[in-house]
C-alpha cells in the first residue's frame, strides 16, 4: 500500500493512494493513524485536489554516509569499515512539491538521492532477524547538502541540517519486502537530466545492517526515518532547478530550489 499524508480544507489526514496513472490517482482517507490500528474510510478524494505533505513527521532522521563505494571515492574518501551515521533535524523535512531553500551561507549546494526507511514501531537493539518487523515502509529522500560547509566544518549540523535539507516523499510504500528494497533502481534528475543512477544492491551495508547499527545506539520511534546513503553522481543544485528522485516501486519526489526569501 502507498500511504500519503496530505492536507485538505485545513485538515491533515493520511490516505491510501489508489490507481496507476499519475493524473488519475485517488486517496482513500484513513481513519486513525497508519502506525496503529486503522481502517480505510471509503471516502475518496482525487490526489490532484490535495496538497501532499511529508509522508511522516519523524522525531529524527538518521542518515548513513559513505554507503556506496563509488560515491565515497568520488568525494575522495576511504570506504569506512563500519557504517557511520549523522542526524538531520525534524525541521529539515519537507514533502514533495515543497521548495528547497538555498541556504545563504553556502555557495555549493548538492543533491544526494537516497532510499529512506520508515520505522513503524518503537524499537531498540533490533536483532537482524527482527529488522523486517520494525520497518513500516520506504520512501524517496534527497539528503541535500551544503558541500562547501560540509568540507569546512567537522560536524554537519549546518551543512546537512538546515531547513528544507531533507525532502521526503511522495508517500510511503509498505509492500516492499527486504530483499526487494535492497535491490531497487534509484535515479535522480535535475531539470529532467539524469545525474545519479544506482541500485540499492550496491549499498555496502544493506538495510538490515543499518537498522541494527543505529538501534544499538538509540531508540527508534514510529515515523523515524533512516537514510541509506547515496550512489555516485552527486552534483550542484542552483536556484531555479527542479530536482527529482525516482525509486523503482515507490514513486518520484520532486522539489524546486529557490532563494531563501
Ligand atoms: Zn547522504
Short mmCIF file of N, CA and C in Angstrom, two decimals, residues 11-170:
data_model
loop_
_atom_site.label_atom_id
_atom_site.label_comp_id
_atom_site.label_asym_id
_atom_site.label_seq_id
_atom_site.Cartn_x
_atom_site.Cartn_y
_atom_site.Cartn_z
N UNK A 11 -7.37 20.54 7.06
CA UNK A 11 -7.17 19.36 7.92
C UNK A 11 -6.05 18.49 7.37
N UNK A 12 -5.36 17.79 8.28
CA UNK A 12 -4.30 16.88 7.87
C UNK A 12 -4.80 15.45 8.04
N UNK A 13 -4.56 14.63 7.04
CA UNK A 13 -5.01 13.23 7.11
C UNK A 13 -4.02 12.33 6.38
N UNK A 14 -4.14 11.04 6.66
CA UNK A 14 -3.41 10.03 5.88
C UNK A 14 -4.40 9.39 4.90
N UNK A 15 -3.86 8.96 3.77
CA UNK A 15 -4.73 8.27 2.82
C UNK A 15 -3.97 7.20 2.06
N UNK A 16 -4.68 6.17 1.63
CA UNK A 16 -4.09 5.14 0.79
C UNK A 16 -4.22 5.59 -0.66
N UNK A 17 -3.09 5.58 -1.38
CA UNK A 17 -3.08 6.04 -2.77
C UNK A 17 -3.55 4.89 -3.66
N UNK A 18 -4.57 5.14 -4.47
CA UNK A 18 -5.10 4.12 -5.38
C UNK A 18 -5.01 4.59 -6.82
N UNK A 19 -4.80 3.65 -7.72
CA UNK A 19 -4.70 3.96 -9.14
C UNK A 19 -3.26 3.88 -9.62
N UNK A 20 -3.08 3.96 -10.92
CA UNK A 20 -1.75 3.83 -11.51
C UNK A 20 -1.30 5.10 -12.21
N UNK A 21 -2.18 5.67 -13.05
CA UNK A 21 -1.79 6.87 -13.82
C UNK A 21 -1.71 8.07 -12.90
N UNK A 22 -0.63 8.84 -13.02
CA UNK A 22 -0.38 9.98 -12.13
C UNK A 22 -1.58 10.92 -12.02
N UNK A 23 -2.24 11.22 -13.15
CA UNK A 23 -3.33 12.21 -13.10
C UNK A 23 -4.67 11.59 -12.70
N UNK A 24 -4.68 10.27 -12.41
CA UNK A 24 -5.93 9.63 -12.01
C UNK A 24 -5.87 9.05 -10.59
N UNK A 25 -4.80 9.40 -9.84
CA UNK A 25 -4.65 8.83 -8.50
C UNK A 25 -5.70 9.39 -7.55
N UNK A 26 -6.21 8.54 -6.68
CA UNK A 26 -7.14 8.99 -5.64
C UNK A 26 -6.62 8.54 -4.27
N UNK A 27 -7.06 9.26 -3.25
CA UNK A 27 -6.69 8.92 -1.88
C UNK A 27 -7.92 8.41 -1.15
N UNK A 28 -7.80 7.22 -0.58
CA UNK A 28 -8.86 6.70 0.29
C UNK A 28 -8.46 7.09 1.71
N UNK A 29 -9.24 7.99 2.31
CA UNK A 29 -8.84 8.57 3.60
C UNK A 29 -8.82 7.50 4.69
N UNK A 30 -7.72 7.52 5.47
CA UNK A 30 -7.53 6.53 6.53
C UNK A 30 -8.12 7.06 7.83
N UNK A 31 -8.90 6.19 8.51
CA UNK A 31 -9.41 6.53 9.85
C UNK A 31 -8.36 6.08 10.85
N UNK A 32 -7.87 7.02 11.65
CA UNK A 32 -6.81 6.69 12.60
C UNK A 32 -5.46 6.98 11.99
N UNK A 33 -4.39 6.51 12.64
CA UNK A 33 -3.05 6.73 12.07
C UNK A 33 -2.45 5.41 11.63
N UNK A 34 -1.69 5.45 10.55
CA UNK A 34 -1.23 4.20 9.95
C UNK A 34 -0.34 3.35 10.84
N UNK A 35 0.31 3.95 11.85
CA UNK A 35 1.21 3.16 12.70
C UNK A 35 0.45 2.37 13.75
N UNK A 36 -0.83 2.70 13.95
CA UNK A 36 -1.64 1.97 14.93
C UNK A 36 -2.81 1.35 14.18
N UNK A 37 -3.72 0.80 14.93
CA UNK A 37 -4.91 0.22 14.33
C UNK A 37 -5.63 1.27 13.46
N UNK A 38 -5.95 0.94 12.23
CA UNK A 38 -6.59 1.93 11.36
C UNK A 38 -7.39 1.20 10.28
N UNK A 39 -8.28 1.93 9.65
CA UNK A 39 -9.01 1.34 8.52
C UNK A 39 -9.26 2.39 7.45
N UNK A 40 -9.53 1.93 6.24
CA UNK A 40 -9.84 2.85 5.16
C UNK A 40 -11.29 3.30 5.31
N UNK A 41 -11.53 4.59 5.13
CA UNK A 41 -12.88 5.13 5.35
C UNK A 41 -13.80 4.89 4.16
N UNK A 42 -13.20 4.68 2.97
CA UNK A 42 -14.02 4.58 1.76
C UNK A 42 -14.32 5.95 1.15
N UNK A 43 -14.00 7.01 1.89
CA UNK A 43 -14.15 8.37 1.36
C UNK A 43 -12.94 8.69 0.50
N UNK A 44 -13.16 8.98 -0.78
CA UNK A 44 -12.04 9.15 -1.70
C UNK A 44 -11.95 10.56 -2.23
N UNK A 45 -10.74 11.06 -2.34
CA UNK A 45 -10.51 12.39 -2.94
C UNK A 45 -9.42 12.26 -3.99
N UNK A 46 -9.57 12.99 -5.10
CA UNK A 46 -8.51 12.95 -6.12
C UNK A 46 -7.22 13.55 -5.55
N UNK A 47 -6.11 12.91 -5.85
CA UNK A 47 -4.81 13.39 -5.35
C UNK A 47 -4.53 14.81 -5.85
N UNK A 48 -5.03 15.11 -7.04
CA UNK A 48 -4.79 16.44 -7.62
C UNK A 48 -5.48 17.56 -6.85
N UNK A 49 -6.43 17.19 -5.96
CA UNK A 49 -7.19 18.20 -5.21
C UNK A 49 -6.59 18.49 -3.82
N UNK A 50 -5.54 17.75 -3.46
CA UNK A 50 -4.98 17.94 -2.12
C UNK A 50 -3.53 18.40 -2.23
N UNK A 51 -2.99 18.84 -1.10
CA UNK A 51 -1.57 19.15 -1.05
C UNK A 51 -0.87 18.03 -0.28
N UNK A 52 0.07 17.36 -0.94
CA UNK A 52 0.80 16.31 -0.25
C UNK A 52 1.76 16.95 0.75
N UNK A 53 1.87 16.33 1.93
CA UNK A 53 2.79 16.78 2.98
C UNK A 53 3.90 15.74 3.09
N UNK A 54 4.96 16.03 3.87
CA UNK A 54 5.93 14.95 4.11
C UNK A 54 5.15 13.73 4.63
N UNK A 55 5.45 12.53 4.13
CA UNK A 55 4.61 11.36 4.46
C UNK A 55 4.65 10.99 5.94
N UNK A 56 5.67 11.40 6.64
CA UNK A 56 5.75 11.18 8.09
C UNK A 56 6.36 12.42 8.73
N UNK A 57 6.15 12.55 10.05
CA UNK A 57 6.80 13.61 10.83
C UNK A 57 7.78 12.92 11.77
N UNK A 58 9.00 12.70 11.32
CA UNK A 58 9.93 11.92 12.14
C UNK A 58 10.41 12.69 13.36
N UNK A 59 10.63 11.97 14.48
CA UNK A 59 11.28 12.63 15.63
C UNK A 59 12.74 12.86 15.30
N UNK A 60 13.27 12.04 14.40
CA UNK A 60 14.65 12.23 13.93
C UNK A 60 14.84 11.53 12.58
N UNK A 61 15.77 12.08 11.81
CA UNK A 61 16.20 11.42 10.58
C UNK A 61 17.65 11.03 10.79
N UNK A 62 17.91 9.73 10.76
CA UNK A 62 19.28 9.24 10.89
C UNK A 62 19.79 8.97 9.48
N UNK A 63 20.93 9.54 9.14
CA UNK A 63 21.44 9.37 7.77
C UNK A 63 22.78 8.65 7.82
N UNK A 64 22.92 7.66 6.96
CA UNK A 64 24.21 6.96 6.86
C UNK A 64 25.02 7.55 5.73
N UNK A 65 26.32 7.70 5.97
CA UNK A 65 27.22 8.28 4.98
C UNK A 65 28.10 7.20 4.36
N UNK A 66 28.58 7.49 3.18
CA UNK A 66 29.57 6.62 2.50
C UNK A 66 29.14 5.16 2.47
N UNK A 67 27.92 4.93 1.97
CA UNK A 67 27.42 3.56 1.91
C UNK A 67 27.41 3.01 0.49
N UNK A 68 27.91 3.80 -0.46
CA UNK A 68 28.09 3.32 -1.84
C UNK A 68 29.56 3.61 -2.18
N UNK A 69 30.29 2.57 -2.59
CA UNK A 69 31.75 2.70 -2.77
C UNK A 69 32.10 3.77 -3.80
N UNK A 70 31.37 3.79 -4.92
CA UNK A 70 31.73 4.72 -6.00
C UNK A 70 31.53 6.18 -5.56
N UNK A 71 30.46 6.44 -4.82
CA UNK A 71 30.22 7.80 -4.31
C UNK A 71 31.30 8.19 -3.30
N UNK A 72 31.69 7.25 -2.45
CA UNK A 72 32.71 7.53 -1.44
C UNK A 72 34.01 7.94 -2.13
N UNK A 73 34.33 7.25 -3.20
CA UNK A 73 35.56 7.58 -3.95
C UNK A 73 35.45 8.91 -4.67
N UNK A 74 34.25 9.24 -5.20
CA UNK A 74 34.13 10.50 -5.94
C UNK A 74 34.35 11.70 -5.03
N UNK A 75 34.11 11.53 -3.71
CA UNK A 75 34.39 12.63 -2.78
C UNK A 75 35.78 12.49 -2.16
N UNK A 76 36.55 11.49 -2.61
CA UNK A 76 37.94 11.36 -2.17
C UNK A 76 38.11 10.74 -0.80
N UNK A 77 37.15 9.91 -0.38
CA UNK A 77 37.24 9.29 0.95
C UNK A 77 37.49 7.78 0.81
N UNK A 78 37.99 7.20 1.92
CA UNK A 78 38.09 5.74 2.03
C UNK A 78 36.71 5.20 2.42
N UNK A 79 36.44 3.97 2.00
CA UNK A 79 35.20 3.32 2.43
C UNK A 79 35.35 2.95 3.92
N UNK A 80 34.45 3.44 4.79
CA UNK A 80 34.62 3.16 6.22
C UNK A 80 34.39 1.68 6.53
N UNK A 81 35.05 1.20 7.59
CA UNK A 81 34.90 -0.22 7.95
C UNK A 81 33.50 -0.52 8.47
N UNK A 82 32.99 0.38 9.31
CA UNK A 82 31.65 0.18 9.87
C UNK A 82 30.76 1.31 9.36
N UNK A 83 29.44 1.07 9.27
CA UNK A 83 28.56 2.16 8.83
C UNK A 83 28.62 3.33 9.81
N UNK A 84 28.64 4.56 9.32
CA UNK A 84 28.61 5.70 10.25
C UNK A 84 27.43 6.59 9.93
N UNK A 85 26.91 7.22 10.99
CA UNK A 85 25.64 7.93 10.86
C UNK A 85 25.75 9.36 11.39
N UNK A 86 24.86 10.20 10.88
CA UNK A 86 24.70 11.56 11.40
C UNK A 86 23.19 11.83 11.44
N UNK A 87 22.84 12.96 12.07
CA UNK A 87 21.41 13.27 12.23
C UNK A 87 21.03 14.48 11.40
N UNK A 88 19.83 14.43 10.85
CA UNK A 88 19.21 15.62 10.24
C UNK A 88 17.99 15.94 11.11
N UNK A 89 17.80 17.19 11.51
CA UNK A 89 16.71 17.50 12.43
C UNK A 89 15.33 17.39 11.77
N UNK A 90 14.31 17.21 12.60
CA UNK A 90 12.94 17.10 12.09
C UNK A 90 12.55 18.35 11.30
N UNK A 91 13.13 19.49 11.67
CA UNK A 91 12.79 20.76 10.99
C UNK A 91 13.39 20.85 9.58
N UNK A 92 14.23 19.90 9.20
CA UNK A 92 14.78 19.92 7.83
C UNK A 92 13.86 19.21 6.84
N UNK A 93 12.82 18.53 7.35
CA UNK A 93 11.96 17.71 6.49
C UNK A 93 10.93 18.56 5.75
N UNK A 94 10.82 18.31 4.45
CA UNK A 94 9.74 18.88 3.63
C UNK A 94 9.19 17.75 2.75
N UNK A 95 8.08 18.00 2.09
CA UNK A 95 7.46 16.96 1.26
C UNK A 95 7.68 17.21 -0.21
N UNK A 96 7.08 16.35 -1.03
CA UNK A 96 7.19 16.54 -2.48
C UNK A 96 6.44 17.82 -2.88
N UNK A 97 6.99 18.54 -3.83
CA UNK A 97 6.38 19.79 -4.27
C UNK A 97 6.78 20.99 -3.44
N UNK A 98 7.39 20.76 -2.28
CA UNK A 98 7.86 21.88 -1.46
C UNK A 98 9.19 22.40 -2.01
N UNK A 99 9.49 23.66 -1.69
CA UNK A 99 10.74 24.25 -2.15
C UNK A 99 11.92 23.85 -1.26
N UNK A 100 13.08 23.73 -1.89
CA UNK A 100 14.35 23.64 -1.17
C UNK A 100 14.92 25.06 -1.14
N UNK A 101 15.18 25.58 0.06
CA UNK A 101 15.71 26.94 0.17
C UNK A 101 17.23 26.91 0.13
N UNK A 102 17.80 27.55 -0.88
CA UNK A 102 19.26 27.60 -0.99
C UNK A 102 19.79 28.38 0.22
N UNK A 103 20.60 27.74 1.08
CA UNK A 103 20.99 28.44 2.31
C UNK A 103 21.95 29.60 2.01
N UNK A 104 21.75 30.74 2.66
CA UNK A 104 22.55 31.93 2.34
C UNK A 104 24.02 31.79 2.72
N UNK A 105 24.36 30.77 3.54
CA UNK A 105 25.76 30.60 3.98
C UNK A 105 26.53 29.60 3.13
N UNK A 106 25.94 29.19 2.00
CA UNK A 106 26.60 28.22 1.13
C UNK A 106 26.68 28.73 -0.30
N UNK A 107 27.70 28.26 -1.01
CA UNK A 107 27.79 28.54 -2.45
C UNK A 107 27.88 27.26 -3.26
N UNK A 108 27.69 26.14 -2.57
CA UNK A 108 27.82 24.85 -3.28
C UNK A 108 26.80 23.86 -2.72
N UNK A 109 25.58 23.98 -3.20
CA UNK A 109 24.52 23.08 -2.74
C UNK A 109 24.53 21.84 -3.62
N UNK A 110 24.45 20.65 -2.99
CA UNK A 110 24.46 19.39 -3.74
C UNK A 110 23.21 18.57 -3.46
N UNK A 111 22.82 17.77 -4.46
CA UNK A 111 21.75 16.77 -4.27
C UNK A 111 22.37 15.43 -3.91
N UNK A 112 21.63 14.63 -3.12
CA UNK A 112 22.00 13.23 -2.85
C UNK A 112 20.71 12.43 -2.81
N UNK A 113 20.38 11.74 -3.87
CA UNK A 113 19.18 10.90 -3.90
C UNK A 113 19.40 9.64 -3.07
N UNK A 114 18.43 9.30 -2.22
CA UNK A 114 18.61 8.16 -1.31
C UNK A 114 17.31 7.41 -1.07
N UNK A 115 17.42 6.11 -0.82
CA UNK A 115 16.29 5.33 -0.32
C UNK A 115 16.12 5.63 1.18
N UNK A 116 14.89 5.92 1.60
CA UNK A 116 14.62 6.18 3.01
C UNK A 116 13.79 5.05 3.61
N UNK A 117 14.22 4.57 4.77
CA UNK A 117 13.47 3.55 5.52
C UNK A 117 12.59 4.29 6.53
N UNK A 118 11.32 3.90 6.63
CA UNK A 118 10.42 4.49 7.63
C UNK A 118 10.13 3.44 8.70
N UNK A 119 10.40 3.79 9.94
CA UNK A 119 10.23 2.87 11.07
C UNK A 119 8.76 2.85 11.49
N UNK A 120 8.24 1.67 11.82
CA UNK A 120 6.82 1.54 12.14
C UNK A 120 6.50 1.35 13.61
N UNK A 121 7.49 0.97 14.40
CA UNK A 121 7.19 0.77 15.83
C UNK A 121 8.40 1.12 16.69
N UNK A 122 8.11 1.46 17.94
CA UNK A 122 9.20 1.81 18.85
C UNK A 122 10.11 0.59 19.02
N UNK A 123 11.41 0.80 18.91
CA UNK A 123 12.31 -0.34 19.00
C UNK A 123 13.71 0.09 19.42
N UNK A 124 14.44 -0.84 20.00
CA UNK A 124 15.83 -0.62 20.36
C UNK A 124 16.56 -1.96 20.31
N UNK A 125 17.84 -1.95 19.97
CA UNK A 125 18.65 -3.17 19.89
C UNK A 125 17.93 -4.25 19.08
N UNK A 126 17.57 -3.87 17.86
CA UNK A 126 16.81 -4.78 17.00
C UNK A 126 17.75 -5.86 16.46
N UNK A 127 17.46 -7.14 16.73
CA UNK A 127 18.28 -8.19 16.14
C UNK A 127 18.01 -8.29 14.63
N UNK A 128 19.02 -8.75 13.91
CA UNK A 128 18.94 -8.82 12.45
C UNK A 128 17.67 -9.49 11.94
N UNK A 129 17.29 -10.57 12.60
CA UNK A 129 16.13 -11.33 12.11
C UNK A 129 14.80 -10.63 12.42
N UNK A 130 14.84 -9.54 13.24
CA UNK A 130 13.59 -8.82 13.53
C UNK A 130 13.48 -7.50 12.76
N UNK A 131 14.50 -7.20 11.95
CA UNK A 131 14.50 -5.90 11.26
C UNK A 131 13.23 -5.71 10.44
N UNK A 132 12.79 -6.75 9.74
CA UNK A 132 11.60 -6.61 8.88
C UNK A 132 10.38 -6.19 9.70
N UNK A 133 10.34 -6.61 10.98
CA UNK A 133 9.15 -6.33 11.81
C UNK A 133 9.06 -4.86 12.23
N UNK A 134 10.17 -4.15 12.23
CA UNK A 134 10.13 -2.75 12.71
C UNK A 134 10.03 -1.75 11.56
N UNK A 135 10.13 -2.24 10.32
CA UNK A 135 10.05 -1.33 9.17
C UNK A 135 8.60 -1.18 8.72
N UNK A 136 8.17 0.08 8.63
CA UNK A 136 6.81 0.36 8.15
C UNK A 136 6.79 0.38 6.63
N UNK A 137 7.80 0.98 6.03
CA UNK A 137 7.86 1.05 4.57
C UNK A 137 9.04 1.89 4.12
N UNK A 138 8.95 2.34 2.85
CA UNK A 138 10.07 3.03 2.23
C UNK A 138 9.57 4.24 1.45
N UNK A 139 10.41 5.27 1.39
CA UNK A 139 10.08 6.43 0.57
C UNK A 139 11.37 6.96 -0.07
N UNK A 140 11.23 7.99 -0.89
CA UNK A 140 12.40 8.61 -1.53
C UNK A 140 12.88 9.78 -0.68
N UNK A 141 14.19 10.02 -0.72
CA UNK A 141 14.75 11.14 0.04
C UNK A 141 15.81 11.85 -0.79
N UNK A 142 15.99 13.12 -0.45
CA UNK A 142 17.11 13.88 -1.01
C UNK A 142 17.88 14.45 0.18
N UNK A 143 19.10 13.94 0.38
CA UNK A 143 19.94 14.39 1.50
C UNK A 143 20.69 15.64 1.03
N UNK A 144 19.95 16.75 0.93
CA UNK A 144 20.52 17.99 0.36
C UNK A 144 21.64 18.50 1.28
N UNK A 145 22.75 18.85 0.66
CA UNK A 145 23.99 19.11 1.40
C UNK A 145 24.67 20.39 0.91
N UNK A 146 25.03 21.27 1.85
CA UNK A 146 25.89 22.40 1.51
C UNK A 146 27.33 21.88 1.54
N UNK A 147 27.82 21.47 0.36
CA UNK A 147 29.08 20.73 0.30
C UNK A 147 30.26 21.55 0.80
N UNK A 148 30.27 22.85 0.48
CA UNK A 148 31.39 23.69 0.94
C UNK A 148 31.42 23.77 2.46
N UNK A 149 30.23 23.87 3.07
CA UNK A 149 30.14 23.94 4.54
C UNK A 149 30.54 22.59 5.14
N UNK A 150 30.13 21.50 4.48
CA UNK A 150 30.48 20.15 4.96
C UNK A 150 32.00 19.97 4.99
N UNK A 151 32.69 20.51 3.97
CA UNK A 151 34.15 20.39 3.93
C UNK A 151 34.81 21.22 5.04
N UNK A 152 34.23 22.38 5.35
CA UNK A 152 34.84 23.30 6.32
C UNK A 152 34.59 22.89 7.76
N UNK A 153 33.43 22.27 8.03
CA UNK A 153 33.00 22.06 9.41
C UNK A 153 33.00 20.57 9.73
N UNK A 154 33.56 20.23 10.90
CA UNK A 154 33.68 18.82 11.28
C UNK A 154 32.32 18.17 11.50
N UNK A 155 31.43 18.89 12.16
CA UNK A 155 30.08 18.37 12.38
C UNK A 155 29.19 18.94 11.28
N UNK A 156 28.20 18.17 10.84
CA UNK A 156 27.45 18.53 9.64
C UNK A 156 26.07 19.12 9.94
N UNK A 157 25.89 19.61 11.18
CA UNK A 157 24.57 20.12 11.57
C UNK A 157 24.11 21.23 10.63
N UNK A 158 25.01 22.13 10.27
CA UNK A 158 24.63 23.22 9.35
C UNK A 158 24.60 22.73 7.91
N UNK A 159 25.62 21.96 7.53
CA UNK A 159 25.75 21.55 6.13
C UNK A 159 24.60 20.68 5.65
N UNK A 160 24.05 19.85 6.55
CA UNK A 160 23.02 18.90 6.16
C UNK A 160 21.74 19.03 6.98
N UNK A 161 21.71 20.04 7.88
CA UNK A 161 20.57 20.12 8.79
C UNK A 161 19.73 21.38 8.66
N UNK A 162 20.06 22.22 7.70
CA UNK A 162 19.30 23.47 7.54
C UNK A 162 17.85 23.16 7.12
N UNK A 163 16.97 24.14 7.32
CA UNK A 163 15.56 23.97 6.95
C UNK A 163 15.45 23.60 5.47
N UNK A 164 14.65 22.64 5.14
CA UNK A 164 14.37 22.13 3.79
C UNK A 164 15.46 21.19 3.24
N UNK A 165 16.44 20.82 4.07
CA UNK A 165 17.55 19.96 3.60
C UNK A 165 17.16 18.48 3.53
N UNK A 166 15.90 18.16 3.86
CA UNK A 166 15.51 16.75 3.84
C UNK A 166 14.14 16.52 3.19
N UNK A 167 14.05 16.72 1.87
CA UNK A 167 12.80 16.35 1.18
C UNK A 167 12.54 14.83 1.30
N UNK A 168 11.30 14.47 1.65
CA UNK A 168 10.87 13.06 1.75
C UNK A 168 9.55 12.91 1.01
N UNK A 169 9.38 11.79 0.30
CA UNK A 169 8.08 11.56 -0.33
C UNK A 169 8.20 10.78 -1.64
N UNK A 170 7.14 10.68 -2.45
CA UNK A 170 5.88 11.40 -2.23
C UNK A 170 4.98 10.73 -1.16
#
